[in-house]
Coordinates of C-alpha atoms in Angstrom, one line a residue:
Chain E
M405 CA 13.0 172.5 51.7
K406 CA 16.0 174.3 52.9
I407 CA 16.8 171.6 55.4
I408 CA 16.8 168.9 52.7
K409 CA 19.2 171.0 50.6
L410 CA 21.6 171.3 53.5
K411 CA 21.7 167.6 54.1
K412 CA 22.3 166.8 50.5
S413 CA 25.4 169.1 50.3
Q414 CA 26.7 167.7 53.5
M415 CA 26.3 164.2 52.1
K416 CA 28.2 165.2 49.0
M417 CA 31.0 166.7 51.1
L418 CA 31.2 163.6 53.3
E419 CA 31.4 161.5 50.1
S420 CA 34.3 163.5 48.8
I421 CA 36.1 163.3 52.2
F422 CA 35.8 159.5 52.3
V423 CA 37.0 159.3 48.7
L424 CA 40.1 161.3 49.7
I425 CA 40.7 159.2 52.8
I426 CA 40.5 156.0 50.9
F427 CA 42.7 157.4 48.2
F428 CA 45.4 158.4 50.6
F429 CA 45.1 155.2 52.5
M430 CA 45.7 153.2 49.3
L431 CA 48.6 155.6 48.4
I432 CA 50.3 155.0 51.8
F433 CA 49.7 151.3 51.5
G434 CA 51.3 151.3 48.1
I435 CA 54.3 153.3 49.3
I436 CA 54.8 150.9 52.2
F437 CA 54.5 147.9 50.0
Y438 CA 56.9 149.3 47.5
T439 CA 59.4 150.4 50.1
N440 CA 59.4 146.9 51.7
Y441 CA 59.9 145.4 48.2
K442 CA 62.9 147.6 47.5
I443 CA 64.5 146.8 50.9
Q444 CA 64.2 143.1 50.2
N445 CA 65.4 143.6 46.7
S446 CA 68.4 145.6 48.0
K447 CA 69.2 142.8 50.5
D448 CA 69.1 140.2 47.7
R449 CA 71.4 142.3 45.5
D450 CA 73.7 142.8 48.4
Y451 CA 73.9 139.0 48.9
E452 CA 74.4 138.5 45.1
S453 CA 77.2 141.2 45.1
S454 CA 78.8 139.4 48.0
E455 CA 78.7 136.1 46.0
I456 CA 80.2 137.7 43.0
R457 CA 82.9 139.3 45.2
L458 CA 83.7 135.8 46.5
I459 CA 84.3 134.5 43.0
E460 CA 86.4 137.6 42.2
I461 CA 88.6 137.1 45.2
S462 CA 89.1 133.4 44.5
N463 CA 90.1 134.3 40.9
R464 CA 92.6 136.9 42.2
L465 CA 94.0 134.6 44.8
Q466 CA 94.7 131.9 42.2
N467 CA 96.4 134.5 40.1
L468 CA 98.4 136.2 42.9
P469 CA 102.1 135.8 42.1
E470 CA 102.9 136.4 45.8
I471 CA 101.6 132.9 46.6
Q472 CA 101.2 131.2 43.2
C473 CA 103.6 128.3 42.8
T474 CA 106.0 127.3 40.1
I475 CA 107.4 123.9 39.5
D476 CA 110.7 123.8 37.7
G477 CA 110.3 127.4 36.6
V478 CA 106.9 126.7 35.0
Y479 CA 103.8 128.4 36.4
V480 CA 101.3 125.7 37.4
E481 CA 97.9 126.2 35.8
F482 CA 95.9 124.2 38.3
D483 CA 95.3 125.3 41.9
C484 CA 98.7 125.4 43.6
I485 CA 100.2 127.6 46.2
D486 CA 103.8 127.8 47.3
L487 CA 104.4 126.9 50.9
H488 CA 107.5 129.1 51.4
K489 CA 105.8 132.1 49.7
F490 CA 102.5 132.0 51.6
E491 CA 104.2 131.5 54.9
S492 CA 106.1 134.8 54.2
F493 CA 102.8 136.3 53.0
V494 CA 101.2 135.9 56.4
D495 CA 103.2 138.7 58.0
Y496 CA 103.7 140.6 54.8
S497 CA 100.0 141.0 54.2
K498 CA 99.6 142.4 57.7
D499 CA 102.3 145.0 57.1
N500 CA 100.7 145.9 53.7
V501 CA 97.0 145.5 54.6
G502 CA 96.2 148.9 52.9
Y503 CA 97.5 147.5 49.6
Y504 CA 96.0 144.0 49.8
S505 CA 92.6 145.1 51.0
K506 CA 92.1 146.8 47.7
L507 CA 92.6 143.4 46.0
L508 CA 91.0 141.1 48.5
Y509 CA 88.4 143.5 50.1
N510 CA 87.0 142.7 53.5
S511 CA 87.6 139.1 53.7
F512 CA 89.6 136.4 55.4
I513 CA 91.7 133.7 53.8
N514 CA 92.9 130.6 55.5
V515 CA 95.1 127.9 54.2
T516 CA 94.7 124.5 55.7
Q517 CA 97.0 121.6 54.9
T518 CA 95.5 118.2 55.4
Y519 CA 98.1 115.8 54.0
P520 CA 100.7 114.6 54.9
T521 CA 100.8 116.9 57.9
T522 CA 98.2 119.3 59.1
F523 CA 98.3 123.0 59.8
N524 CA 96.1 126.0 59.5
H525 CA 97.3 129.5 58.7
Q526 CA 95.3 132.7 58.2
I527 CA 97.2 134.4 55.4
Y528 CA 94.9 137.4 55.2
S529 CA 92.2 139.1 57.2
S530 CA 90.6 142.5 56.9
G531 CA 87.4 143.8 58.4
E532 CA 85.1 141.7 60.5
T533 CA 81.3 141.3 60.8
D534 CA 79.0 138.5 61.9
N535 CA 77.8 137.8 58.4
F536 CA 80.0 136.3 55.7
N537 CA 79.9 134.1 52.7
I538 CA 82.4 131.3 52.6
V539 CA 83.9 129.0 50.0
R540 CA 86.5 126.2 50.3
L541 CA 88.7 125.4 47.4
P542 CA 91.0 122.3 47.2
V543 CA 94.6 123.2 46.5
N544 CA 98.0 121.7 46.1
I545 CA 100.6 123.1 48.5
Y546 CA 104.1 122.9 46.9
N547 CA 107.0 122.5 49.3
A548 CA 110.2 123.5 47.5
S549 CA 112.4 122.2 50.2
S550 CA 111.1 118.6 49.8
K551 CA 110.1 119.1 46.1
M552 CA 106.7 117.6 47.1
N553 CA 103.1 118.5 46.7
N554 CA 101.0 118.5 49.8
F555 CA 97.3 118.6 49.9
G556 CA 94.9 121.0 51.5
Y557 CA 92.3 123.6 50.9
I558 CA 91.9 127.4 51.0
T559 CA 89.0 128.9 52.9
I560 CA 87.8 132.3 51.6
G561 CA 85.3 134.2 53.5
V562 CA 83.8 137.6 52.4
Y563 CA 82.3 139.7 55.0
R564 CA 78.9 141.2 54.2
Chain B
M813 CA 13.0 188.9 35.0
R814 CA 15.4 186.2 35.7
K815 CA 18.2 187.0 37.9
K816 CA 21.6 185.5 36.8
N817 CA 23.4 183.7 39.4
K818 CA 26.8 185.5 39.2
K819 CA 28.0 183.8 42.4
A820 CA 27.8 180.4 40.8
V821 CA 29.6 181.5 37.6
V822 CA 32.5 183.0 39.7
E823 CA 32.6 179.8 41.8
I824 CA 32.9 177.6 38.8
Q825 CA 35.8 179.7 37.4
F826 CA 37.6 179.5 40.7
S827 CA 37.0 175.8 40.9
W828 CA 38.6 175.3 37.5
I829 CA 41.6 177.5 38.4
F830 CA 42.0 175.4 41.6
I831 CA 41.8 172.2 39.6
L832 CA 44.5 173.4 37.2
I833 CA 46.9 174.5 39.9
A834 CA 46.4 171.4 42.0
G835 CA 46.7 169.2 38.9
S836 CA 49.9 170.9 37.8
V837 CA 51.5 170.5 41.3
I838 CA 50.6 166.8 41.4
L839 CA 51.8 166.3 37.9
L840 CA 55.1 168.1 38.6
F841 CA 55.6 166.0 41.7
F842 CA 55.2 162.7 39.9
V843 CA 57.3 163.8 37.0
N844 CA 60.0 164.7 39.5
V845 CA 59.7 161.4 41.3
A846 CA 59.9 159.5 38.0
G847 CA 63.0 161.4 37.0
K848 CA 64.8 160.7 40.3
Y849 CA 63.7 157.1 40.1
K850 CA 65.1 156.8 36.6
S851 CA 68.4 158.3 37.6
S852 CA 68.7 156.1 40.6
Q853 CA 67.9 153.0 38.5
E854 CA 70.5 154.0 36.0
D855 CA 73.1 154.4 38.7
A856 CA 72.1 151.0 40.2
L857 CA 72.4 149.4 36.8
A858 CA 75.8 150.9 36.2
S859 CA 77.0 149.8 39.6
D860 CA 75.6 146.3 39.0
I861 CA 77.4 146.1 35.6
L862 CA 80.6 147.4 37.2
V863 CA 80.5 144.6 39.8
R864 CA 80.0 142.0 37.1
L865 CA 82.6 143.6 34.9
S866 CA 85.1 143.5 37.8
A867 CA 84.5 139.8 38.3
I868 CA 84.8 139.1 34.5
I869 CA 88.0 141.1 34.2
S870 CA 89.5 139.3 37.2
A871 CA 88.7 136.0 35.6
G872 CA 90.2 137.2 32.4
Q873 CA 93.5 138.0 34.2
M874 CA 93.6 134.4 35.4
S875 CA 95.1 132.9 32.3
A876 CA 97.9 134.6 30.4
N877 CA 97.1 135.8 26.9
S878 CA 93.4 135.5 27.5
N879 CA 91.3 137.5 25.1
I880 CA 87.6 138.2 25.9
L881 CA 84.9 140.1 24.1
L882 CA 82.3 141.5 26.5
D883 CA 78.8 142.6 25.4
L884 CA 78.1 145.9 27.1
P885 CA 75.3 147.8 25.2
K886 CA 75.7 151.6 25.1
N887 CA 79.1 151.2 26.8
E888 CA 80.9 154.5 27.5
I889 CA 84.0 154.4 29.7
E890 CA 86.4 157.1 30.6
V891 CA 89.7 156.0 32.2
M892 CA 92.1 158.3 33.9
C893 CA 95.0 157.7 36.2
F894 CA 97.1 160.3 38.0
P895 CA 100.8 159.4 38.4
E896 CA 101.4 162.1 41.0
T897 CA 98.9 160.3 43.3
C898 CA 100.9 157.1 43.2
E899 CA 102.1 155.7 46.6
K900 CA 102.6 152.3 48.2
K901 CA 98.8 151.7 48.3
G902 CA 98.4 152.3 44.5
C903 CA 97.5 155.1 42.2
D904 CA 94.2 157.0 42.1
T905 CA 92.3 155.7 39.1
I906 CA 89.0 156.9 37.7
F907 CA 87.0 154.4 35.7
D908 CA 83.9 156.4 34.9
F909 CA 81.3 154.0 33.5
K910 CA 78.4 155.6 31.6
K911 CA 79.1 158.9 33.4
S912 CA 77.5 157.5 36.5
S913 CA 80.3 158.9 38.7
I914 CA 80.2 155.7 40.7
S915 CA 83.4 154.9 42.4
P916 CA 85.4 152.2 40.6
P917 CA 86.4 149.0 42.3
A918 CA 89.4 149.5 44.6
W919 CA 91.5 147.0 42.8
M920 CA 91.7 149.3 39.8
D921 CA 94.1 151.5 41.9
I922 CA 96.5 148.6 42.0
E923 CA 96.0 146.4 38.9
P924 CA 97.7 147.8 35.7
I925 CA 95.1 148.4 33.1
F926 CA 96.2 150.0 29.9
S927 CA 93.5 151.5 27.7
S928 CA 92.5 154.5 25.7
S929 CA 91.2 157.3 27.9
F930 CA 87.8 157.2 26.3
M931 CA 86.0 154.1 24.9
K932 CA 82.5 154.0 23.4
D933 CA 81.1 150.9 21.9
D934 CA 78.6 148.0 22.5
Q935 CA 81.5 145.6 23.2
L936 CA 84.6 145.8 25.3
I937 CA 87.7 143.8 24.5
T938 CA 90.0 142.5 27.3
W939 CA 93.4 141.0 26.7
S940 CA 95.9 140.0 29.4
L941 CA 99.6 139.2 29.4
D942 CA 102.0 138.3 32.2
W943 CA 105.0 140.4 32.9
F944 CA 108.1 138.3 33.8
T945 CA 111.1 139.9 35.4
P946 CA 112.3 137.0 35.3
F947 CA 109.6 135.5 37.6
K948 CA 106.0 136.5 37.0
A949 CA 105.4 139.9 38.6
T950 CA 101.9 140.7 37.5
S951 CA 99.2 140.1 34.9
V952 CA 98.7 143.2 32.8
L953 CA 95.2 144.0 31.4
Y954 CA 94.5 145.8 28.1
L955 CA 91.1 147.2 27.3
S956 CA 89.9 148.3 23.9
T957 CA 86.9 148.4 21.6
I958 CA 86.3 147.3 18.1
N959 CA 85.9 150.9 16.9
Q960 CA 89.5 151.7 18.0
K961 CA 92.1 151.1 15.3
Y962 CA 95.8 150.5 16.0
V963 CA 98.0 151.0 12.9
L964 CA 101.6 149.7 13.0
V965 CA 103.7 151.6 10.5
Y966 CA 107.0 149.9 9.6
D967 CA 109.8 150.1 7.1
T968 CA 109.6 147.4 4.5
F969 CA 113.4 146.9 4.3
P970 CA 114.9 148.7 7.3
M971 CA 118.4 149.7 6.5
S972 CA 120.9 148.5 9.2
G973 CA 122.1 151.4 11.2
S974 CA 119.2 153.7 10.3
S975 CA 116.3 151.9 11.9
V976 CA 115.9 150.9 15.6
I977 CA 113.4 148.2 14.6
S978 CA 114.6 145.1 12.8
Q979 CA 112.3 143.3 10.4
D980 CA 112.5 140.3 12.7
F981 CA 111.0 142.3 15.5
T982 CA 108.2 143.6 13.3
E983 CA 107.3 140.1 12.4
F984 CA 107.6 139.0 16.1
L985 CA 105.3 141.9 17.0
K986 CA 102.7 141.0 14.4
E987 CA 102.7 137.4 15.7
R988 CA 102.1 138.5 19.2
L989 CA 99.4 141.0 18.3
D990 CA 97.6 138.4 16.1
Q991 CA 97.0 136.4 19.4
N992 CA 94.5 139.2 20.2
N993 CA 91.6 138.1 18.0
F994 CA 89.3 141.0 18.5
T995 CA 91.3 144.2 18.6
N996 CA 91.5 146.1 15.3
F997 CA 95.2 146.0 14.3
D998 CA 96.4 147.1 10.9
Y999 CA 99.9 147.0 9.4
V1000 CA 101.1 149.6 6.9
E1001 CA 104.4 150.1 5.2
F1002 CA 105.7 153.6 5.8
D1003 CA 105.9 154.2 2.1
N1004 CA 102.2 153.6 1.7
L1005 CA 101.1 155.6 4.8
E1006 CA 99.9 158.7 2.9
S1007 CA 97.5 156.6 0.9
Y1008 CA 96.1 154.8 3.9
E1009 CA 92.5 155.8 4.2
Y1010 CA 90.4 156.4 7.3
S1011 CA 87.6 153.8 7.7
G1012 CA 85.3 155.4 10.3
E1013 CA 86.7 154.4 13.7
L1014 CA 86.1 156.4 16.8
S1015 CA 89.9 156.7 17.3
T1016 CA 93.0 155.7 15.4
R1017 CA 96.4 155.2 17.0
F1018 CA 99.5 155.0 14.9
I1019 CA 102.5 153.1 16.2
F1020 CA 105.6 154.2 14.2
L1021 CA 108.2 151.5 14.0
N1022 CA 109.9 153.2 11.1
A1023 CA 113.0 155.3 11.2
A1024 CA 111.8 158.5 9.5
P1025 CA 110.6 161.5 11.5
V1026 CA 106.9 161.6 11.9
N1027 CA 106.3 165.3 11.8
E1028 CA 106.6 165.3 8.0
I1029 CA 103.8 162.8 7.5
D1030 CA 100.6 163.9 5.8
L1031 CA 97.7 161.6 6.5
H1032 CA 95.1 160.9 3.8
S1033 CA 92.5 163.5 3.4
S1034 CA 89.8 161.0 4.4
F1035 CA 90.8 161.2 8.0
D1036 CA 88.1 163.0 9.9
R1037 CA 89.8 166.0 11.6
N1038 CA 87.4 165.5 14.5
S1039 CA 88.3 161.9 15.1
R1040 CA 90.8 161.0 17.8
I1041 CA 94.2 160.5 16.4
S1042 CA 97.3 159.8 18.4
A1043 CA 100.6 158.1 17.9
L1044 CA 103.5 156.3 19.5
K1045 CA 107.0 156.6 18.1
I1046 CA 109.6 154.0 19.0
T1047 CA 113.0 155.8 19.6
D1048 CA 115.1 153.0 21.1
L1049 CA 114.9 149.2 21.3
D1050 CA 117.0 146.6 23.0
D1051 CA 118.1 143.7 20.7
N1052 CA 116.9 141.0 23.1
Y1053 CA 113.3 141.2 22.0
E1054 CA 112.2 137.7 22.7
G1055 CA 110.3 138.3 25.9
N1056 CA 112.6 141.0 27.4
T1057 CA 112.0 143.9 25.2
F1058 CA 113.4 147.2 26.5
G1059 CA 113.6 150.6 25.0
E1060 CA 112.0 154.0 24.7
F1061 CA 109.1 155.6 22.9
K1062 CA 107.5 159.0 22.6
F1063 CA 103.8 159.8 22.9
C1064 CA 102.7 161.9 20.0
N1065 CA 99.6 164.0 19.4
Y1066 CA 98.1 165.1 16.1
D1067 CA 97.4 168.8 16.0
D1068 CA 97.0 171.1 13.0
D1069 CA 97.4 168.2 10.5
E1070 CA 100.8 167.3 11.9
F1071 CA 102.2 164.7 14.4
N1072 CA 104.1 166.3 17.3
C1073 CA 106.2 164.2 19.5
P1074 CA 107.5 166.4 22.4
D1075 CA 110.8 165.3 23.9
D1076 CA 109.2 165.6 27.4
D1077 CA 106.9 162.7 26.5
E1078 CA 109.7 160.3 25.8
I1079 CA 109.6 157.4 28.2
E1080 CA 111.1 154.0 28.8
F1081 CA 109.5 150.6 28.7
F1082 CA 110.7 147.4 30.3
G1083 CA 109.3 144.2 28.7
L1084 CA 106.8 143.5 26.0
P1085 CA 103.7 143.9 28.2
M1086 CA 104.8 147.4 29.0
F1087 CA 105.5 148.1 25.3
F1088 CA 101.9 147.0 24.5
G1089 CA 100.8 149.3 27.4
G1090 CA 102.2 152.2 25.4
L1091 CA 100.5 150.9 22.3
F1092 CA 97.1 150.8 24.0
S1093 CA 97.4 154.0 26.1
D1094 CA 96.7 157.2 24.2
N1095 CA 97.6 159.3 27.3
I1096 CA 101.1 159.5 28.7
D1097 CA 99.8 160.0 32.3
N1098 CA 97.8 156.8 32.1
Y1099 CA 100.9 155.0 30.8
K1100 CA 103.1 156.4 33.6
C1101 CA 100.5 155.5 36.2
N1102 CA 100.1 151.9 35.1
R1103 CA 103.8 151.5 34.7
I1104 CA 104.2 152.5 38.4
K1105 CA 101.5 150.0 39.3
M1106 CA 103.5 147.2 37.6
F1107 CA 106.6 148.1 39.6
L1108 CA 104.6 148.3 42.8
K1109 CA 103.5 144.7 42.2
L1110 CA 107.0 143.7 41.3
E1111 CA 108.2 145.1 44.6
H1112 CA 105.8 142.9 46.5
V1113 CA 106.7 139.8 44.5
I1114 CA 110.5 140.4 44.9
E1115 CA 109.9 140.5 48.7
M1116 CA 108.2 137.0 48.6
Y1117 CA 111.0 135.5 46.5
S1118 CA 113.7 137.0 48.7
E1119 CA 111.9 135.4 51.8
K1120 CA 111.6 132.1 49.9
A1121 CA 115.3 132.1 49.0
D1122 CA 116.0 132.6 52.7
S1123 CA 113.8 129.8 53.8
I1124 CA 114.4 127.0 51.4
S1125 CA 116.6 124.3 52.9
Y1126 CA 117.9 121.5 50.7
S1127 CA 121.0 119.4 51.3
G1128 CA 124.0 120.6 49.2
C1129 CA 122.2 123.7 47.9
N1130 CA 123.2 127.3 48.6
Y1131 CA 120.8 130.1 48.0
N1132 CA 122.8 133.0 49.4
S1133 CA 124.0 134.2 46.0
I1134 CA 120.5 134.3 44.4
K1135 CA 119.0 135.9 47.5
S1136 CA 121.7 138.6 47.3
D1137 CA 120.9 139.1 43.6
I1138 CA 117.1 139.3 44.4
D1139 CA 117.7 141.9 47.1
D1140 CA 119.9 143.9 44.9
F1141 CA 117.3 143.7 42.2
E1142 CA 114.7 145.3 44.6
S1143 CA 116.9 148.3 45.0
S1144 CA 117.3 148.8 41.3
F1145 CA 114.1 150.8 41.0
S1146 CA 112.3 153.3 43.2
F1147 CA 109.6 155.9 42.8
N1148 CA 108.8 159.1 44.5
L1149 CA 105.8 161.5 44.0
G1150 CA 104.8 159.7 40.8
V1151 CA 108.3 159.6 39.2
L1152 CA 109.7 156.2 38.6
N1153 CA 113.5 155.7 38.6
V1154 CA 114.9 152.6 37.1
D1155 CA 118.6 151.8 37.1
S1156 CA 120.3 151.2 33.7
D1157 CA 121.3 147.7 34.8
F1158 CA 117.7 146.6 35.5
N1159 CA 117.8 144.2 32.5
D1160 CA 121.2 142.8 33.5
K1161 CA 119.9 142.0 37.0
I1162 CA 117.0 140.1 35.5
I1163 CA 119.3 138.1 33.4
G1164 CA 121.6 137.5 36.5
I1165 CA 118.7 136.1 38.6
S1166 CA 117.6 133.9 35.7
D1167 CA 121.1 132.5 35.2
K1168 CA 121.4 131.7 39.0
N1169 CA 118.0 130.0 39.0
N1170 CA 119.0 127.9 36.0
Q1171 CA 122.2 126.9 37.8
L1172 CA 120.1 125.7 40.7
Q1173 CA 118.3 123.5 38.2
I1174 CA 121.5 122.1 36.8
S1175 CA 122.6 121.3 40.3
D1176 CA 119.3 119.5 40.9
C1177 CA 118.4 122.0 43.7
P1178 CA 114.8 123.3 44.3
L1179 CA 114.3 126.4 42.2
V1180 CA 113.5 129.8 43.7
Y1181 CA 110.9 130.4 41.0

């Protein structure tokens, strides 16, 4: 009789231990799953923030008096940059990178003229990583010396 | 006789004590985890909203005179700027959103944003204007909420010689302010001010365009003594108000049922956007700081136009004179350790550059701006 009692209690203890093992196993599994989900969620939000930043920079660039063009004293509403101003801005932004990096973050901005002549200038660059989001915006490039509008595009890349 | 099993009774009691202790520990652990999770989610949400707000505000600055109403439920913003921290890279600005202590976007150290130091409402109003000197130097942003009221107090028939503000300027001001569709502006004649009742706003800012001293004014008894009341008193105004409004005003506070306008808080403004900056800022340090930011931007833009004047080449056109004026203009202001110094001929230089640019147009030469 005594032996039977011993076996019954041992069985009960074993049962409790297995319950606890399964419980902790499920808990750990849940934590791992949740952590992976949060990491993926964080990456998605990081990408989304980067996209929003790209929009923000393109808005700021179009509104930057340092390169925005005027024709006959009137500020041009559509996308237009002043050739003389942005050529000066190339070196000026390098000398004042601490100031402009607060506006334009870690990004690079290239201006490419496609018509009538072609050229490519990097007017701003700050920071560098392998991952970046990029957008290209068509733009008029006003040349005050010839009083003519040339055609090109701005490339904005935001580093992630 | 039956023997009672005392060992079993004691064992049960210990078992229950163990269950209670273990249960409490587990419960406390999960409550702690839930609390930390809630806090981190709130910070994440605030950060997310700040990123989107930053993008929306930058879009709002794109077009001059844009006026946007943003829905931000349970919005609570504290804005502070410290003029003594201003240097070439900008001024330290705190934009505390929902007391999250998340760092504001870096552009806020550079972009002039005039607002009350504390805003609390479900909606945020943005308004932007361009500052021309005479070329566009920067866009200026104004933030307010619907529960902030701005009361312009004016003389009905200002006597010539006794008032710095003409009736024409008051009308001009009303016209410009009416372009902001959302902000709560009110216009009161000075003679009716003491009967002007409080209507429950979070803060009320009086802008005194009248001639009479303000320390003798008694506000209506309905004004909640705990509500935020501040004032701005215009003390000097240039006659050329159409676009290039210059002058001085004093920042006043309301203590012990009286307006006090210390002489130390008298400060200049250059241009209508800066004047509106004083209107929206209830704190002189915020105003000084954003004023410096405007001049920092002007400094950069002047440099670009100076280079442009140097590089334009057009047959029969000479740009030496206007370049000289632009370079001279750059030296007409400076700042050091948060103190801005502007020469008295600042406005004259603006007019000079504008005249030279117009002469270029008459000569059919490409314009500098």
